Coordinates of C-alpha atoms in Angstrom, one line a residue:
Chain A
M9 CA 0.0 0.0 0.0
A10 CA 1.5 3.3 -1.0
L11 CA 1.7 6.1 1.5
K12 CA 0.1 9.2 0.0
G13 CA -1.2 12.5 1.1
N14 CA -1.0 16.3 0.9
L15 CA 2.1 18.2 1.9
R16 CA 0.0 20.9 3.6
D17 CA -1.0 18.3 6.1
F18 CA 2.1 16.1 6.3
S19 CA 5.3 18.0 5.5
V20 CA 8.4 16.8 3.7
V21 CA 10.3 16.8 7.0
Q22 CA 7.7 14.6 8.6
I23 CA 7.8 12.2 5.6
F24 CA 11.6 12.0 5.9
N25 CA 11.2 11.3 9.6
L26 CA 8.8 8.5 8.9
V27 CA 11.2 7.0 6.3
N28 CA 14.1 7.3 8.7
L29 CA 12.4 5.7 11.7
A30 CA 10.7 3.0 9.7
H31 CA 13.9 2.2 7.7
K32 CA 11.9 2.4 4.5
T33 CA 13.2 1.4 1.1
G34 CA 11.5 3.0 -1.9
T35 CA 10.9 6.3 -3.8
L36 CA 9.1 9.3 -2.6
T37 CA 7.3 11.3 -5.4
L38 CA 6.5 14.9 -4.7
E39 CA 4.2 16.9 -6.9
G40 CA 4.7 20.6 -6.4
P41 CA 2.7 23.3 -8.1
N42 CA 4.9 23.4 -11.2
V43 CA 7.4 20.6 -10.9
A44 CA 7.8 17.0 -9.6
A45 CA 10.6 15.5 -7.7
W46 CA 11.7 12.0 -6.8
V47 CA 13.7 11.0 -3.7
S48 CA 14.9 7.5 -3.2
F49 CA 15.8 5.7 0.1
R50 CA 17.3 2.4 1.0
E51 CA 16.7 1.1 4.5
G52 CA 16.0 4.7 5.7
K53 CA 19.1 6.2 4.1
L54 CA 18.9 8.9 1.4
I55 CA 20.4 7.5 -1.8
H56 CA 19.2 9.6 -4.7
A57 CA 17.2 12.7 -5.7
Q58 CA 16.0 14.2 -8.9
L59 CA 14.1 17.4 -9.4
G60 CA 11.9 17.8 -12.5
N61 CA 13.9 17.9 -15.8
E62 CA 17.1 19.1 -14.1
D63 CA 20.2 17.4 -15.5
G64 CA 21.0 15.0 -12.7
T65 CA 23.3 12.8 -14.7
L66 CA 26.8 12.3 -13.5
L67 CA 28.1 14.6 -16.2
G68 CA 25.5 17.3 -15.4
V69 CA 26.4 17.1 -11.7
L70 CA 30.1 17.2 -12.2
T71 CA 29.7 20.2 -14.5
K72 CA 27.5 22.0 -12.0
S73 CA 30.1 21.4 -9.3
S74 CA 32.9 22.6 -11.6
K75 CA 34.7 19.3 -11.4
V76 CA 34.4 19.2 -15.1
R77 CA 34.7 22.3 -17.3
P78 CA 32.0 23.0 -19.9
E79 CA 34.4 22.3 -22.8
Q80 CA 35.4 19.0 -21.2
S81 CA 31.8 18.2 -20.7
K82 CA 31.1 18.7 -24.4
L83 CA 34.0 16.4 -25.3
I84 CA 32.9 13.7 -22.9
K85 CA 29.3 13.9 -24.3
K86 CA 30.8 13.5 -27.8
H87 CA 32.9 10.5 -26.9
A88 CA 31.0 8.8 -24.1
A89 CA 27.4 9.5 -24.9
D90 CA 26.4 5.8 -24.7
K91 CA 28.1 5.3 -21.3
S92 CA 25.9 4.9 -18.1
D93 CA 26.8 7.0 -15.1
K94 CA 28.6 4.1 -13.4
E95 CA 30.6 3.4 -16.6
L96 CA 31.5 7.1 -17.0
G97 CA 32.5 7.4 -13.4
L98 CA 34.9 4.4 -13.8
L99 CA 36.3 5.9 -17.0
L100 CA 37.0 9.3 -15.3
I101 CA 38.7 7.6 -12.3
N102 CA 40.8 5.2 -14.4
A103 CA 41.9 8.1 -16.6
G104 CA 43.0 9.9 -13.5
Y105 CA 40.8 12.9 -14.0
L106 CA 38.8 12.5 -10.8
S107 CA 38.9 10.4 -7.7
Q108 CA 36.0 8.3 -6.4
Q109 CA 35.8 10.7 -3.5
D110 CA 35.4 13.7 -5.9
I111 CA 32.5 11.9 -7.7
L112 CA 30.7 10.8 -4.6
A113 CA 31.1 14.3 -2.9
S114 CA 29.7 16.0 -6.0
I115 CA 26.7 13.7 -6.1
Q116 CA 26.1 14.1 -2.4
H117 CA 26.2 17.8 -2.7
Y118 CA 23.7 17.8 -5.6
V119 CA 21.3 15.4 -3.9
L120 CA 21.3 17.5 -0.7
E121 CA 20.7 20.7 -2.6
V122 CA 17.7 19.1 -4.3
V123 CA 16.4 17.8 -1.0
Y124 CA 16.8 21.1 0.9
R125 CA 14.8 22.8 -1.8
L126 CA 12.0 20.3 -1.3
F127 CA 11.8 21.2 2.4
S128 CA 10.3 24.5 1.4
W129 CA 7.4 22.9 -0.5
I130 CA 4.3 23.3 1.6
D131 CA 1.7 22.6 -1.1
G132 CA 1.4 19.6 -3.3
F133 CA 0.9 15.8 -3.1
F134 CA 3.2 13.1 -2.1
R135 CA 3.3 9.3 -2.6
F136 CA 5.8 6.8 -1.3
D137 CA 6.2 3.7 -3.3
N138 CA 7.9 0.9 -1.4
D139 CA 10.8 -0.9 -3.1
V140 CA 10.9 1.3 -6.1
L141 CA 14.5 2.4 -6.6
P142 CA 16.6 4.3 -9.3
P143 CA 17.9 2.1 -12.2
D144 CA 21.0 0.1 -11.3
D145 CA 23.3 2.2 -13.6
H146 CA 22.8 5.3 -11.5
I147 CA 25.4 6.1 -8.9
T148 CA 23.7 6.3 -5.5
I149 CA 25.0 7.5 -2.1
R150 CA 24.0 6.6 1.4
L151 CA 23.3 9.4 3.8
D152 CA 21.9 9.3 7.3
L153 CA 18.6 11.2 7.4
E154 CA 18.9 12.7 10.9
N155 CA 21.4 15.3 9.8
V156 CA 19.4 16.0 6.6
I157 CA 16.2 16.5 8.6
I158 CA 18.0 18.8 11.1
E159 CA 19.5 20.9 8.2
G160 CA 16.1 20.9 6.4
S161 CA 14.4 22.0 9.5
R162 CA 16.8 24.9 9.9
R163 CA 15.6 26.1 6.6
I164 CA 12.0 26.1 7.4
K165 CA 10.9 29.7 7.6
E166 CA 7.2 29.4 8.4
V167 CA 7.1 30.7 11.9
E168 CA 3.3 30.0 12.1
A169 CA 3.9 26.4 11.3
L170 CA 6.5 26.2 14.1
A171 CA 4.1 27.7 16.6
D172 CA 1.5 25.2 15.4
E173 CA 3.9 22.3 16.0
I174 CA 5.1 23.6 19.4
P175 CA 2.1 25.6 20.8
N176 CA 3.1 25.4 24.4
L177 CA 6.5 26.6 25.5
D178 CA 5.7 25.8 29.1
M179 CA 6.2 22.1 28.4
A180 CA 9.6 20.4 29.0
L181 CA 11.7 18.1 26.8
T182 CA 13.3 14.7 27.5
F183 CA 15.6 12.6 25.4
V184 CA 13.9 9.7 23.5
E185 CA 14.8 6.2 24.7
R186 CA 15.1 4.7 21.3
P187 CA 17.7 2.2 20.1
G188 CA 19.9 3.8 17.5
A189 CA 19.2 7.4 18.6
N190 CA 22.4 8.8 19.7
I191 CA 22.8 12.6 20.1
R192 CA 26.6 12.2 19.8
N193 CA 26.3 11.1 16.2
V194 CA 24.2 14.1 15.1
H195 CA 25.9 17.3 13.8
L196 CA 24.5 20.1 15.9
N197 CA 25.5 23.7 15.8
T198 CA 26.5 25.7 18.8
M199 CA 23.1 27.0 19.6
E200 CA 21.6 23.6 19.3
W201 CA 24.2 22.1 21.7
K202 CA 23.4 24.9 24.2
V203 CA 19.7 23.9 24.1
V204 CA 20.6 20.2 24.3
S205 CA 22.7 20.9 27.4
Y206 CA 19.6 22.2 29.2
I207 CA 17.2 19.4 28.2
N208 CA 15.7 18.0 31.4
P209 CA 12.1 17.3 32.5
K210 CA 12.6 20.0 35.1
N211 CA 13.3 22.8 32.6
S212 CA 10.4 24.2 30.4
I213 CA 11.2 25.1 26.8
R214 CA 10.6 28.8 27.8
Q215 CA 13.2 28.5 30.6
I216 CA 15.7 27.0 28.2
A217 CA 15.1 29.9 25.8
R218 CA 15.6 32.4 28.6
A219 CA 18.8 30.8 29.7
N220 CA 20.2 30.9 26.2
K221 CA 18.8 34.4 25.5
M222 CA 16.8 33.1 22.5
S223 CA 13.6 34.4 21.0
E224 CA 10.5 32.2 20.9
V225 CA 11.1 31.7 17.1
E226 CA 14.7 30.6 17.7
I227 CA 13.9 28.1 20.4
R228 CA 10.9 26.7 18.4
K229 CA 13.2 26.2 15.4
I230 CA 15.7 24.3 17.4
V231 CA 13.2 22.2 19.4
Y232 CA 11.3 21.4 16.1
A233 CA 14.5 20.1 14.5
L234 CA 15.3 17.9 17.5
L235 CA 11.7 16.6 17.7
E236 CA 11.6 15.8 14.0
A237 CA 14.9 14.0 14.1
G238 CA 13.3 11.9 16.8
L239 CA 15.9 12.8 19.4
V240 CA 13.6 14.4 22.0
E241 CA 10.0 14.4 23.0
V242 CA 7.7 16.9 24.8
V243 CA 6.8 16.1 28.4
R244 CA 4.9 17.8 31.2
P245 CA 7.5 19.6 33.4
E246 CA 8.2 18.0 36.8
G247 CA 6.3 19.8 39.5
M248 CA 3.9 21.7 37.1
P249 CA 0.6 22.0 38.8
L250 CA -2.4 20.3 37.2
P251 CA -5.3 22.4 35.9
S252 CA -7.8 23.1 38.6
Q253 CA -10.4 20.6 37.3
A254 CA -8.0 17.8 37.0
A255 CA -6.5 18.6 40.3
S256 CA -9.9 18.3 42.0
F257 CA -10.1 14.6 40.9
K258 CA -9.9 12.4 44.0
P259 CA -8.2 9.2 43.1
V260 CA -10.0 6.0 44.1
D261 CA -8.2 3.9 46.7
E262 CA -5.7 1.7 44.9
K263 CA -7.2 -1.6 46.1
Q264 CA -10.7 -0.5 45.3
R265 CA -9.6 0.8 42.0
A266 CA -8.1 -2.5 40.9
T267 CA -11.4 -4.3 41.8
L268 CA -13.4 -1.7 40.0
V269 CA -11.3 -2.0 36.8
N270 CA -11.5 -5.8 36.9
R271 CA -15.3 -5.6 37.1
L272 CA -15.3 -3.3 34.1
I273 CA -13.1 -5.8 32.2
D274 CA -15.4 -8.7 33.0
R275 CA -18.4 -6.6 31.8
I276 CA -16.9 -5.5 28.6
R277 CA -15.7 -9.0 27.8
S278 CA -19.3 -10.1 28.1
L279 CA -20.7 -7.5 25.7
Chain B
M19 CA -24.1 3.8 42.8
Q20 CA -20.6 4.5 41.6
T21 CA -20.0 6.0 38.2
V22 CA -16.8 6.0 36.3
K23 CA -15.9 7.8 33.1
M24 CA -13.7 7.3 30.1
V25 CA -13.2 9.9 27.4
V26 CA -13.2 9.2 23.7
T27 CA -11.4 12.1 21.9
G28 CA -9.9 12.8 18.5
P29 CA -10.1 15.1 15.5
F30 CA -13.3 16.0 13.7
N31 CA -14.9 13.0 11.9
S32 CA -12.5 10.4 13.4
G33 CA -15.4 8.2 14.5
K34 CA -15.9 9.0 18.2
T35 CA -19.7 8.9 18.1
E36 CA -19.7 5.6 16.2
F37 CA -17.3 4.1 18.6
I38 CA -19.5 4.9 21.6
K39 CA -22.6 3.8 19.7
S40 CA -21.1 0.4 19.1
V41 CA -21.0 -0.6 22.8
S42 CA -23.5 1.7 24.5
E43 CA -26.5 0.0 26.0
I44 CA -28.5 3.2 25.6
D45 CA -29.0 5.3 22.5
V46 CA -26.1 7.6 22.5
V47 CA -27.2 10.9 24.0
S48 CA -25.8 13.0 21.1
T49 CA -25.9 16.7 20.5
E50 CA -25.2 16.5 16.8
R51 CA -26.0 19.5 14.6
K52 CA -25.9 20.3 10.9
I53 CA -22.4 21.6 10.1
S54 CA -22.2 25.2 9.3
S55 CA -18.5 25.5 8.3
E56 CA -17.7 24.7 4.7
A57 CA -14.2 23.7 5.6
E58 CA -15.5 21.0 8.0
R59 CA -18.3 19.7 5.7
V60 CA -16.9 16.2 5.4
K61 CA -20.1 14.8 6.9
E62 CA -23.5 16.3 7.5
T63 CA -23.6 16.5 11.3
T64 CA -21.1 16.7 14.1
T65 CA -21.1 16.7 17.9
V66 CA -21.3 20.2 19.2
A67 CA -21.2 19.8 23.0
M68 CA -20.6 16.2 24.0
D69 CA -22.2 12.8 23.6
F70 CA -22.2 10.0 25.9
G71 CA -23.0 6.3 26.1
R72 CA -23.5 4.0 29.1
I73 CA -22.4 0.5 30.1
T74 CA -24.0 -0.8 33.3
V75 CA -21.6 -3.2 35.1
D76 CA -23.9 -4.2 38.0
D77 CA -26.3 -2.5 40.4
E78 CA -23.4 -0.5 41.9
L79 CA -21.2 0.4 39.0
V80 CA -21.8 2.3 35.8
L81 CA -19.3 3.2 33.1
Y82 CA -19.9 6.3 31.0
L83 CA -18.2 7.0 27.8
F84 CA -17.9 10.6 26.9
G85 CA -17.1 11.8 23.3
T86 CA -15.5 15.1 22.9
P87 CA -16.8 17.7 20.5
G88 CA -15.2 17.3 17.0
Q89 CA -14.8 20.9 16.0
K90 CA -12.0 23.1 17.2
R91 CA -14.2 25.9 18.5
F92 CA -15.4 23.6 21.2
D93 CA -11.9 23.0 22.6
F94 CA -12.9 24.6 25.9
M95 CA -15.0 21.5 26.6
W96 CA -12.0 19.2 26.8
E97 CA -10.7 20.2 30.1
I98 CA -14.2 19.9 31.7
L99 CA -14.6 16.4 30.2
S100 CA -11.2 15.2 31.3
E101 CA -12.0 15.9 34.9
G102 CA -12.0 12.6 36.9
M103 CA -11.7 10.3 33.9
L104 CA -10.3 6.8 34.4
G105 CA -8.5 6.9 31.1
F106 CA -8.9 8.1 27.6
I107 CA -9.0 6.9 24.0
V108 CA -7.6 9.0 21.1
M109 CA -9.4 8.1 17.9
V110 CA -7.4 8.7 14.7
D111 CA -8.8 8.4 11.2
S112 CA -6.2 6.2 9.6
A113 CA -7.1 7.3 6.1
R114 CA -6.9 11.0 6.6
P115 CA -3.2 12.1 7.2
E116 CA -4.3 15.7 7.2
T117 CA -5.8 15.0 10.7
F118 CA -2.7 13.3 12.2
R119 CA -1.1 16.6 13.4
E120 CA -4.4 17.6 15.1
A121 CA -4.6 14.2 16.7
R122 CA -1.1 14.6 18.1
G123 CA -2.1 18.0 19.5
I124 CA -5.2 16.6 21.1
L125 CA -3.3 13.8 22.7
Q126 CA -0.7 16.1 24.2
T127 CA -3.4 18.4 25.5
F128 CA -5.3 15.6 27.2
R129 CA -2.0 14.2 28.7
A130 CA -1.4 17.6 30.1
Y131 CA -4.9 17.9 31.6
A132 CA -4.8 14.5 33.4
P133 CA -1.8 12.1 33.4
T134 CA -4.1 9.1 33.2
P135 CA -3.5 6.0 31.0
Y136 CA -4.6 6.2 27.4
V137 CA -4.6 4.2 24.2
V138 CA -4.7 5.3 20.5
A139 CA -7.4 3.7 18.3
A140 CA -6.4 3.6 14.6
N141 CA -9.9 3.8 13.2
K142 CA -11.2 3.1 9.7
Q143 CA -8.6 0.3 9.2
D144 CA -11.1 -1.2 6.7
M145 CA -10.6 1.6 4.3
E146 CA -8.4 1.2 1.2
D147 CA -6.3 4.3 2.0
S148 CA -5.7 3.6 5.7
W149 CA -2.2 3.9 6.9
E150 CA -0.6 0.9 8.6
I151 CA -0.3 0.9 12.4
E152 CA 3.4 1.3 12.6
D153 CA 3.5 4.1 10.0
L154 CA 0.8 5.8 12.0
R155 CA 2.8 5.4 15.2
I156 CA 5.7 7.2 13.6
A157 CA 3.5 9.9 12.1
L158 CA 2.0 10.5 15.6
K159 CA 5.4 10.3 17.2
L160 CA 4.2 7.7 19.6
D161 CA 6.6 5.9 21.9
G162 CA 6.7 2.1 21.4
R163 CA 5.1 1.7 24.8
V164 CA 1.9 3.4 23.8
K165 CA -0.8 1.0 22.7
M166 CA -1.9 1.7 19.2
L167 CA -4.8 -0.5 18.3
P168 CA -6.5 -1.3 15.0
C169 CA -10.2 -0.3 15.0
V170 CA -13.3 -0.1 12.9
A171 CA -15.7 1.9 15.1
T172 CA -18.8 0.3 13.7
K173 CA -17.6 -3.2 14.6
R174 CA -18.2 -3.9 18.3
D175 CA -15.4 -6.5 18.6
T176 CA -12.7 -4.0 17.7
V177 CA -14.3 -1.4 20.0
K178 CA -14.4 -3.9 22.9
N179 CA -10.7 -4.7 22.3
V180 CA -9.8 -1.0 22.5
L181 CA -11.7 -0.6 25.8
L182 CA -10.2 -3.7 27.2
E183 CA -6.6 -2.7 26.3
L184 CA -7.2 0.7 28.0
L185 CA -8.4 -1.1 31.1
Y186 CA -5.4 -3.4 31.0
S187 CA -3.2 -0.3 30.8
I188 CA -4.8 1.1 33.9
L189 CA -4.2 -2.2 35.7
E190 CA -0.6 -2.3 34.4
E191 CA -0.1 1.2 35.8
M192 CA -1.3 0.0 39.1
G193 CA 1.0 -3.1 38.8
E194 CA -1.8 -5.5 38.9
K195 CA -2.7 -6.9 35.6
K196 CA -5.6 -9.2 34.9
K197 CA -5.8 -11.0 31.6

């Protein structure tokens, strides 16, 4: 079953987060207002991206990154037009023009630039097709999505959307207990590390912002990035008083409560 | 006579009223009205104040199921409804990803009102476009410990299962599980 929906309701960052956490393999198709894009993943890692009709071939990417000069590009096109990306890459390495590292770095740069542009898409449709991957002759990379998500989130400018995501700055944050989530492996900037150092169920987000002299927008951006990367979650701060109505609830005696719940279980089973 | 309360919450049109109807022994006391907002005209009527159903356990104990209003302008009712509840159920329409963000917000709000046990019911699992449970869990950012249960609100068996799992969660929290 293909995952599909509207970007207005489920953002690109959220889709990436889902792909990351579910270790999905397949291709995400995004249909923006004027152009489509395709992003492929293998086991939750970013491997390939293509935006509309842009020249995403190896030669196009190397020309864009100035690894190949335009006149060289013309010559290669003339003499190696029938070569696949992988064949062309090998040819360039064996001829001593470029190293494997040069090629992979150029492709990585191109893929990330495409992906970061997609993060600003807030309108359009998406569909994720499981197990659909780029053709074998394409050169793919393998990038962890946590850092991509964090960088993409840095670029989100919609302050209203951030306020929608984190409406209450009086809540606290705690680190997620999830296998594989390790804050040490994530590239954070100085401000993000400052926020991370204060994360504790005793500190509200507002208090963390005050301690770091950050505006509400700045703290929301950082918290949003950490939330979307699945590193932290929002919790009720320790010692925060309950709302008056909830506080007036008088808990039933523990022994009596267990009996009561067991009676409810028996009754519902009998329905 | 002792009465206890559970709250069924979730976004507009997630299936709260149907859920309660499936197990209530009385006709659900509903306050549905014709929908006035074009944006929310997915169905003809919605719950404007609250609705409730009843399950009588015995002569001394009655369980009430309260459904929260579906439209945002009745948010103020949530805190009142959450007062004294035994636990709560968050209904999610598995086939409408545009409502997932709102469902997450409702869940966080209820958790803040009362730190009682809760489960999430992934409703409309019989629909072709419904998201799978584990995909929904990620979309809703739910911890692996939170019970996320498949549900079709019009089918009593799945509704019973959701209610039972919530009750088991309450027992688990008390450290005394009965299964």
